[in-house]
CSV table of C-alpha atoms in Angstrom, one decimal:
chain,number,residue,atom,x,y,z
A,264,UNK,CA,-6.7,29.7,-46.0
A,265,UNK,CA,-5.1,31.2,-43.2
A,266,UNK,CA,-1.3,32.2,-42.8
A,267,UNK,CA,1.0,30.5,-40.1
A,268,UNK,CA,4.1,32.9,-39.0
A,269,UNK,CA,6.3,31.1,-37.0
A,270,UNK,CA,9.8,31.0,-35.4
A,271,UNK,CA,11.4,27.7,-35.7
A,272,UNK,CA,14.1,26.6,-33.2
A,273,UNK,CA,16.3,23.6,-32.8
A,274,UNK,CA,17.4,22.6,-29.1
A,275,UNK,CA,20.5,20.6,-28.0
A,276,UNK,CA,20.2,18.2,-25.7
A,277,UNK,CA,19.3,20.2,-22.6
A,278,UNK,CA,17.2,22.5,-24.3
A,279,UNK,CA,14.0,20.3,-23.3
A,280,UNK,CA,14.6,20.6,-19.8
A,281,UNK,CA,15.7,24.3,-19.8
A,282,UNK,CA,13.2,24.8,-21.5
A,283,UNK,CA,10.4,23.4,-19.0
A,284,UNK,CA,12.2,25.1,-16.0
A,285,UNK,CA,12.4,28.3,-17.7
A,286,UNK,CA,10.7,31.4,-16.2
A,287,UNK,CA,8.9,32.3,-19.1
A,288,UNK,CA,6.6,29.4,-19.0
A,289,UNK,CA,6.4,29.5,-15.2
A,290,UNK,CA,2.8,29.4,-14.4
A,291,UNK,CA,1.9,28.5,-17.9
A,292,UNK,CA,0.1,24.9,-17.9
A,293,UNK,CA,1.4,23.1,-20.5
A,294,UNK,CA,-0.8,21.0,-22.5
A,295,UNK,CA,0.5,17.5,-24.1
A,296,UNK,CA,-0.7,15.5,-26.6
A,297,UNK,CA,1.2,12.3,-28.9
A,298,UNK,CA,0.9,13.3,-32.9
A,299,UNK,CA,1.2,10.7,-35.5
A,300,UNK,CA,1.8,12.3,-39.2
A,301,UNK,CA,1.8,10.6,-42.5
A,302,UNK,CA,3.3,12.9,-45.6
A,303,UNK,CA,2.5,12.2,-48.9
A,304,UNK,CA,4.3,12.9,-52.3
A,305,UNK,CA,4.2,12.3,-55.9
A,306,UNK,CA,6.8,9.9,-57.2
A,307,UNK,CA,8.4,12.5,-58.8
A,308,UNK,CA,8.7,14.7,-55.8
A,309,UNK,CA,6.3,16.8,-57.3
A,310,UNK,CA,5.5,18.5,-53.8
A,311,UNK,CA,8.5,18.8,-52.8
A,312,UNK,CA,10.0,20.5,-55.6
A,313,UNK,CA,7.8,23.1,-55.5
A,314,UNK,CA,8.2,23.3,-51.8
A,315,UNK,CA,4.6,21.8,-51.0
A,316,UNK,CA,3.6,20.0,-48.0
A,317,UNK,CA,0.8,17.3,-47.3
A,318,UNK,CA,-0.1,15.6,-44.0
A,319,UNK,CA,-2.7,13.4,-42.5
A,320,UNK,CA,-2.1,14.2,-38.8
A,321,UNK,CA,-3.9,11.7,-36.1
A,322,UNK,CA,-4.2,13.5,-32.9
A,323,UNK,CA,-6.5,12.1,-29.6
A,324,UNK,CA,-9.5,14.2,-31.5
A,325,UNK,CA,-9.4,12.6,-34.7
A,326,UNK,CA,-7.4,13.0,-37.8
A,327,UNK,CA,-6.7,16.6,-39.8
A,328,UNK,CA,-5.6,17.4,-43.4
A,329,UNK,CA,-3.1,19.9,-43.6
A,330,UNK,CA,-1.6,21.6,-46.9
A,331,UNK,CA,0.7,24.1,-46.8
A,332,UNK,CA,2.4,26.5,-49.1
A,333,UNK,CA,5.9,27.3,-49.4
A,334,UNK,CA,5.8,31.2,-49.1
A,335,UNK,CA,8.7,32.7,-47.5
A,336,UNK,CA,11.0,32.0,-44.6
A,337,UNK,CA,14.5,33.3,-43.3
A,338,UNK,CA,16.3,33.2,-40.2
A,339,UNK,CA,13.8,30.5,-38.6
A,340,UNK,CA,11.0,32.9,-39.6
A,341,UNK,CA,8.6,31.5,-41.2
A,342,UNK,CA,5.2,32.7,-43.1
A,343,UNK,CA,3.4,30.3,-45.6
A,344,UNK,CA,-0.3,29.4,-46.8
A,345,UNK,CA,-2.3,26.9,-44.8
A,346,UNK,CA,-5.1,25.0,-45.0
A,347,UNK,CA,-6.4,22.6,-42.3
A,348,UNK,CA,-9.9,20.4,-42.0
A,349,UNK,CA,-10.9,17.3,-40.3
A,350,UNK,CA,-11.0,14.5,-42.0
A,351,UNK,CA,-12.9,11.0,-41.4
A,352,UNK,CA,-9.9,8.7,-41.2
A,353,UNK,CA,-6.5,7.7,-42.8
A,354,UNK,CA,-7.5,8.0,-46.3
A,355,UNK,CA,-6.4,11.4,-48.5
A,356,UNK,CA,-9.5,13.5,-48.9
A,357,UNK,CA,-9.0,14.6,-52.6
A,358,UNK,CA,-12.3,16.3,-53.0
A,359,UNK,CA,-11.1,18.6,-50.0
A,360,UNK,CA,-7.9,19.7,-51.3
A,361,UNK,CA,-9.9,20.9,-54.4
A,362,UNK,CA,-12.1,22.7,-52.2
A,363,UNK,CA,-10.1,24.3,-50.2
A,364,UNK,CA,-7.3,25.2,-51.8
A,365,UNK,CA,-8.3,25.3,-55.8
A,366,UNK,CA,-5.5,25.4,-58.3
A,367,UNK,CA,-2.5,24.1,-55.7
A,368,UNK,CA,-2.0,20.6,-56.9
A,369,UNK,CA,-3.1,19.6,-60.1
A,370,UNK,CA,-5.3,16.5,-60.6
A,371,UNK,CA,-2.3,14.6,-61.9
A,372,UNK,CA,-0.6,15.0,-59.0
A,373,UNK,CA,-4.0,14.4,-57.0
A,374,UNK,CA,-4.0,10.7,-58.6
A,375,UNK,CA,-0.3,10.6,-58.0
A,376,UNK,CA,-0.2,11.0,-54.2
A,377,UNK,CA,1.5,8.1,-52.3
A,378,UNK,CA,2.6,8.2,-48.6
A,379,UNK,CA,6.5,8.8,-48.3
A,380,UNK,CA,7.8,9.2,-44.6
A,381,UNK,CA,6.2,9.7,-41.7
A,382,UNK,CA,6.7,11.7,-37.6
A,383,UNK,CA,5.6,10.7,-34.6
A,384,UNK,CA,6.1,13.1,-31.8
A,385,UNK,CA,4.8,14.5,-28.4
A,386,UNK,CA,4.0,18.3,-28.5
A,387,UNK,CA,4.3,20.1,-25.4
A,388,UNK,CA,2.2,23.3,-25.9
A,389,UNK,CA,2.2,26.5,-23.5
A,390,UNK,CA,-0.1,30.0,-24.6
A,391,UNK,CA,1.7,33.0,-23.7
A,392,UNK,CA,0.0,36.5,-24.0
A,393,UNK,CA,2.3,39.3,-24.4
A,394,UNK,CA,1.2,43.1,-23.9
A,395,UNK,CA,1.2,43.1,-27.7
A,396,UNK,CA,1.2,39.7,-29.0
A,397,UNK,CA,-0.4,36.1,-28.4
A,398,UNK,CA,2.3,33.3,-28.9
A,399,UNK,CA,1.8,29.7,-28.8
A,400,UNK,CA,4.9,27.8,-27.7
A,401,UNK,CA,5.0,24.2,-28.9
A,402,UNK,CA,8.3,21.7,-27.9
A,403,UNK,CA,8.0,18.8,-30.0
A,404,UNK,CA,10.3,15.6,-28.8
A,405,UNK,CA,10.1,12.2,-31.4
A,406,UNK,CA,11.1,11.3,-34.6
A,407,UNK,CA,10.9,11.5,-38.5
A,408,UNK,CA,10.6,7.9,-40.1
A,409,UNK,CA,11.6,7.0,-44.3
A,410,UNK,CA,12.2,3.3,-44.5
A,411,UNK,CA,14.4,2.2,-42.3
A,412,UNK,CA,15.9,5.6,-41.5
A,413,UNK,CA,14.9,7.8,-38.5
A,414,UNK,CA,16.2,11.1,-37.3
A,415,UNK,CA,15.1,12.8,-33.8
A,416,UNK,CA,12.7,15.5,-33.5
A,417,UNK,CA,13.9,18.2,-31.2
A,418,UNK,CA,12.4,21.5,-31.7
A,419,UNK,CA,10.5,24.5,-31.0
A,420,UNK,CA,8.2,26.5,-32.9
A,421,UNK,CA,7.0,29.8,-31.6
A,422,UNK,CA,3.5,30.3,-33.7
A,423,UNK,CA,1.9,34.4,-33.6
A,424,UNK,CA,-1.5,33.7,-33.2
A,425,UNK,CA,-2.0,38.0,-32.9
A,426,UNK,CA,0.6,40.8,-32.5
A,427,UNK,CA,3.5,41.6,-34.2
A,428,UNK,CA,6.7,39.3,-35.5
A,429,UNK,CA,9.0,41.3,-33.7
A,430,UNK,CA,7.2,39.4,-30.4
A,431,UNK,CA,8.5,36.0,-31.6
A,432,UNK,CA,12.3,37.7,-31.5
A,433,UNK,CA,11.9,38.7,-28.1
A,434,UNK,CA,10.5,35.5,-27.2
A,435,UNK,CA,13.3,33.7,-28.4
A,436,UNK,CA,15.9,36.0,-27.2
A,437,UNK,CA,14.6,35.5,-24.1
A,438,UNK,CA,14.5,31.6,-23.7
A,439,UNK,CA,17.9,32.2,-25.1
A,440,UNK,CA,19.4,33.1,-21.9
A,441,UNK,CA,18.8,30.1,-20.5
A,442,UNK,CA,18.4,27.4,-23.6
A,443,UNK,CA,20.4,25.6,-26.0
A,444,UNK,CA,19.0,26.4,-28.9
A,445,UNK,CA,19.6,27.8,-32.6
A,446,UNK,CA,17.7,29.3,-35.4
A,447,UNK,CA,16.2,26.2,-37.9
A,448,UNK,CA,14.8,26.4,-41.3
A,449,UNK,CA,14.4,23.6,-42.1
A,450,UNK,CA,10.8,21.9,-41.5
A,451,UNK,CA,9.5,18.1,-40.3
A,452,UNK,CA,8.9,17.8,-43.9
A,453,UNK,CA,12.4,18.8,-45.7
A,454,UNK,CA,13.9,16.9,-43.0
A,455,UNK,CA,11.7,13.9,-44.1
A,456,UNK,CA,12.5,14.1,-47.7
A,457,UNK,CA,16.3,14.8,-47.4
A,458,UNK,CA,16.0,11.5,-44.6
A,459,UNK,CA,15.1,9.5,-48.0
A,460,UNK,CA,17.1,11.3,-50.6
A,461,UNK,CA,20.1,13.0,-48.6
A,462,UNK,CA,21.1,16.2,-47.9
A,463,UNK,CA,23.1,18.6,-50.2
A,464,UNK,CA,25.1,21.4,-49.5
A,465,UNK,CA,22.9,24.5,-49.5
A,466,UNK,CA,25.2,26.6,-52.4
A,467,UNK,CA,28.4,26.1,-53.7
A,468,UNK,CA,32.0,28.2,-52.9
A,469,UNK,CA,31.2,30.8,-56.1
A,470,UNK,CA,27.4,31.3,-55.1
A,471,UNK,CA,29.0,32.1,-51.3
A,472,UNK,CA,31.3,34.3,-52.7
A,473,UNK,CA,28.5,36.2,-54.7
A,474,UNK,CA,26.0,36.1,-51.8
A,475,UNK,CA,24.3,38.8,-50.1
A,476,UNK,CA,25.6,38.8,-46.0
A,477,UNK,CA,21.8,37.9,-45.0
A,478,UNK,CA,22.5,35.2,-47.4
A,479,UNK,CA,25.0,34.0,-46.1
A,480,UNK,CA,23.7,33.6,-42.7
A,481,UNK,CA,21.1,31.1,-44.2
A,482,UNK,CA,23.4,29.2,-45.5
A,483,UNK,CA,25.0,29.2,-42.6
A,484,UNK,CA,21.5,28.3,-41.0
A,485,UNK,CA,20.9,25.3,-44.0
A,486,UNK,CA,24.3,23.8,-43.1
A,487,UNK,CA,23.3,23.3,-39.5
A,488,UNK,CA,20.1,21.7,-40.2
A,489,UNK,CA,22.0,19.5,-42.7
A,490,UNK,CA,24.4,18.5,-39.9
A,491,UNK,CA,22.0,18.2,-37.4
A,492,UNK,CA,20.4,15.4,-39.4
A,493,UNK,CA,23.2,13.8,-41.5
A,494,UNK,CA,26.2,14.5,-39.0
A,495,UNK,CA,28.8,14.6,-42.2
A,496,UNK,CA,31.4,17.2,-41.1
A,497,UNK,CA,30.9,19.0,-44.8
A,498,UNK,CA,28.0,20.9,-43.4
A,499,UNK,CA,30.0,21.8,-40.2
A,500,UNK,CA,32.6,23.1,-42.6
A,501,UNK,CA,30.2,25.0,-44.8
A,502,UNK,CA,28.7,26.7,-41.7
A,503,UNK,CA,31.8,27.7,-40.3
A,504,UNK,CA,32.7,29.1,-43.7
A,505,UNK,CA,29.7,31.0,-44.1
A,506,UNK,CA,30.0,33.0,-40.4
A,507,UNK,CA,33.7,33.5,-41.5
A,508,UNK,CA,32.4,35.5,-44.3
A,509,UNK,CA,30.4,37.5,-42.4
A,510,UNK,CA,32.8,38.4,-39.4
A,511,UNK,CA,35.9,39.0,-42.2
A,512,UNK,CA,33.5,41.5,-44.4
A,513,UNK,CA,34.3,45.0,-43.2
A,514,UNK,CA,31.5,46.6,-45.0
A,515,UNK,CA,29.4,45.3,-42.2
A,516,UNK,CA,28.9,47.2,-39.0
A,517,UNK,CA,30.5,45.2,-36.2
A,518,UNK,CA,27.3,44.3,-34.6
A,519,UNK,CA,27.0,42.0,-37.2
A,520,UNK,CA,30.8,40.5,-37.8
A,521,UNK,CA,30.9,40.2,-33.8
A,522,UNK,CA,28.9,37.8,-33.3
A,523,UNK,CA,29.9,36.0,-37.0
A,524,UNK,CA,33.1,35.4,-35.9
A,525,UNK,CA,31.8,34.3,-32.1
A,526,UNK,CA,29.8,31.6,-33.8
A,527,UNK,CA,32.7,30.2,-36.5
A,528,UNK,CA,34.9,30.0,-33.4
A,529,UNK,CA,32.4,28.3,-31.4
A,530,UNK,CA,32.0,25.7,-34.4
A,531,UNK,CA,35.7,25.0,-33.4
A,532,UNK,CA,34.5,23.2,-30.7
A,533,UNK,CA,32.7,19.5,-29.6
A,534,UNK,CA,29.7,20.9,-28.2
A,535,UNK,CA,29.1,24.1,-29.8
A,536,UNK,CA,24.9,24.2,-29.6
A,537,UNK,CA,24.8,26.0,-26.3
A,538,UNK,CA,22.8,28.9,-24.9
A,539,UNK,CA,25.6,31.8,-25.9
A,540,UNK,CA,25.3,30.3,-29.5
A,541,UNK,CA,21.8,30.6,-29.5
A,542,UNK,CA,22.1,34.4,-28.2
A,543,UNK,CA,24.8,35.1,-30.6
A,544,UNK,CA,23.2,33.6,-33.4
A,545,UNK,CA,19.9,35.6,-32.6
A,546,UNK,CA,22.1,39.0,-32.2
A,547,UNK,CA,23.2,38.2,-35.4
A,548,UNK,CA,19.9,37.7,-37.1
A,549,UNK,CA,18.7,41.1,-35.8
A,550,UNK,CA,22.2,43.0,-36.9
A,551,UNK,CA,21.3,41.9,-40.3
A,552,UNK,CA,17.8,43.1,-40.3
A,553,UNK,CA,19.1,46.4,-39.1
A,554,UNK,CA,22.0,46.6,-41.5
C-alpha cells in the first residue's frame, strides 16, 4: 500500500485554459493520455458507506486495479490508503484484492461486486520539482456516467509525490492568481454515487450551529461540490450560510472572517467561481489552520 496526499481542485470554465497558459507550467511538457474507469459497488452500497473505492482503469498501457481507503481529507486535502496493480483485462481480479490489501472488503462483498457508474476523461499531466517538494499536476476534462445521467469532469488534483503538504498550498495559491478555481472534496467516485442516488445537504441548521469554524468551511466546501453537480440552489444557500458563519463569529481573528464574508458576498452573484474566489477561499483555508 502506498498513501496518496493530494490537493483536489475544481475549475470554472476558463480554468482549463488558464491553467495551460499559466507560468507555472511554462516549460513543463505536458503529457496526455484518454482514461476510461469502471467503479464497482455492492448493492447495498457497501463501499460506499464505508467510504471505499474500486476501479478498473483502461489506460493506452493496459488496465489497473485501484482500491483505495477513505482515510482523511479536509479543505481539498486529501490523504488515504492505496493499492494499485495491473490487471489482465476488464474482469475484477478478486484474488488480488485479497492479496494486496487483506481484511478491506470481506468475501461477501467480494461476491457482491457489480459495476455501478463509470468516467471517461483526458488527463493532462505536468511534473513540477520544487526546491522541497515533487508535485504532479494532473487536469482532468470528461465525464462521470450512472444510467442515463452524466455530469462534467473538471478538475485538478495536485498529487506530492516527495516533500512536504505545505508545497501543494503554495502550488495552489499560486495558479490561483490566475485560475478559476476552488477547493473540492468531493472525489470522481462520491460524485458517481450521489449522480445515481442524489445529493444531500452536508449537515443540518442545528449541526451548523454546533460546528467547529474549520467545520464549517467544509460544509461550505460539500455544498459547492453538491451544487456543482446537481445545480439545486439549496446547496448555494447552504454555502453561503456556512461562510456567513464564519465571517459573523467574532471569536475568530479577522484573517479568517475577511475572507468568509468576501466569499458569502461573492455567492451573491451569477458567476461567482472566479480566480479571487479561489484566492480567498485558499486564504481562508490557511487562516483556519493557523487559528
Amino acid at each position: 500500500m502506498s498513501q496518496e496526499i493530494e490537493l483536489k481542485l475544481a475549475l470554472g470554465d476558463s480554468g482549463p485554459d488558464a491553467l495551460r497558459r499559466h507560468p507555472r507550467l511554462a516549460g513543463h511538457t505536458a503529457h496526455r493520455a484518454w482514461l476510461a474507469n469502471t467503479y464497482y459497488d455492492t448493492p447495498s452500497r457497501a463501499l460506499e458507506r464505508a467510504r471505499i473505492a474500486l476501479r478498473i482503469r483502461r489506460t493506452p498501457d493496459g488496465h489497473l486495479q485501484t482500491l483505495k481507503t477513505a482515510g482523511s481529507g479536509q479543505g481539498g486535502l486529501h490523504a488515504r490508503g492505496e493499492w494499485e496493480w495491473p490487471i489482465a483485462g476488464d474482469a475484477l481480479d478478486l484474488d488480488g484484492i485479497r492479496q494486496h490489501a487483506p481484511g478491506v472488503l470481506s468475501d461477501a462483498d467480494l461476491a457482491a461486486l457489480v459495476p455501478r457508474f463509470t468516467t471517461d476523461f483526458t488527463r493532462e499531466r505536468w511534473d513540477i520539482v520544487e526546491a522541497d517538494a515533487t508535485i504532479e499536476v494532473a487536469l482532468d476534462i470528461g465525464s462521470i456516467h450512472a444510467g442515463d445521467r452524466h455530469v462534467p469532469i473538471r478538475e485538478l488534483e495536485l498529487e506530492l509525490k516527495t516533500g512536504s503538504p505545505e508545497a501543494l498550498w503554495r502550488l495552489a495559491a499560486s495558479l490561483a492568481d490566475e485560475v478559476a478555481l476552488r477547493p473540492a472534496n468531493a472525489s470522481k467516485a462520491q460524485r458517481g454515487a450521489a449522480l445515481q442516488d442524489g445529493w444531500t445537504l452536508p449537515g443540518d441548521a442545528a449541526e451548523l450551529r454546533n460546528a467547529t469554524p474549520r467545520h464549517h468551511a467544509e460544509q461550505a466546501i460539500a455544498a459547492l461540490d453538491a451544487l456543482g453537480d446537481s445545480g439545486e440552489a439549496e446547496f448555494l444557500t447552504h454555502a453561503r450560510h456556512a461562510f456567513r458563519s464564519l465571517a459573523e463569529d467574532t471569536r475568530l481573528t479577522t484573517a479568517v472572517r475577511q475572507p468568509a464574508g468576501w466569499l458569502a458576498e461573492a455567492l451573491d452573484g451569477p458567476q461567482w467561481l472566479t480566480p479571487r474566489f479561489g484566492q480567498h477561499s485558499l486564504a481562508l483555508l490557511a487562516a483556519l489552520d493557523a487559528h
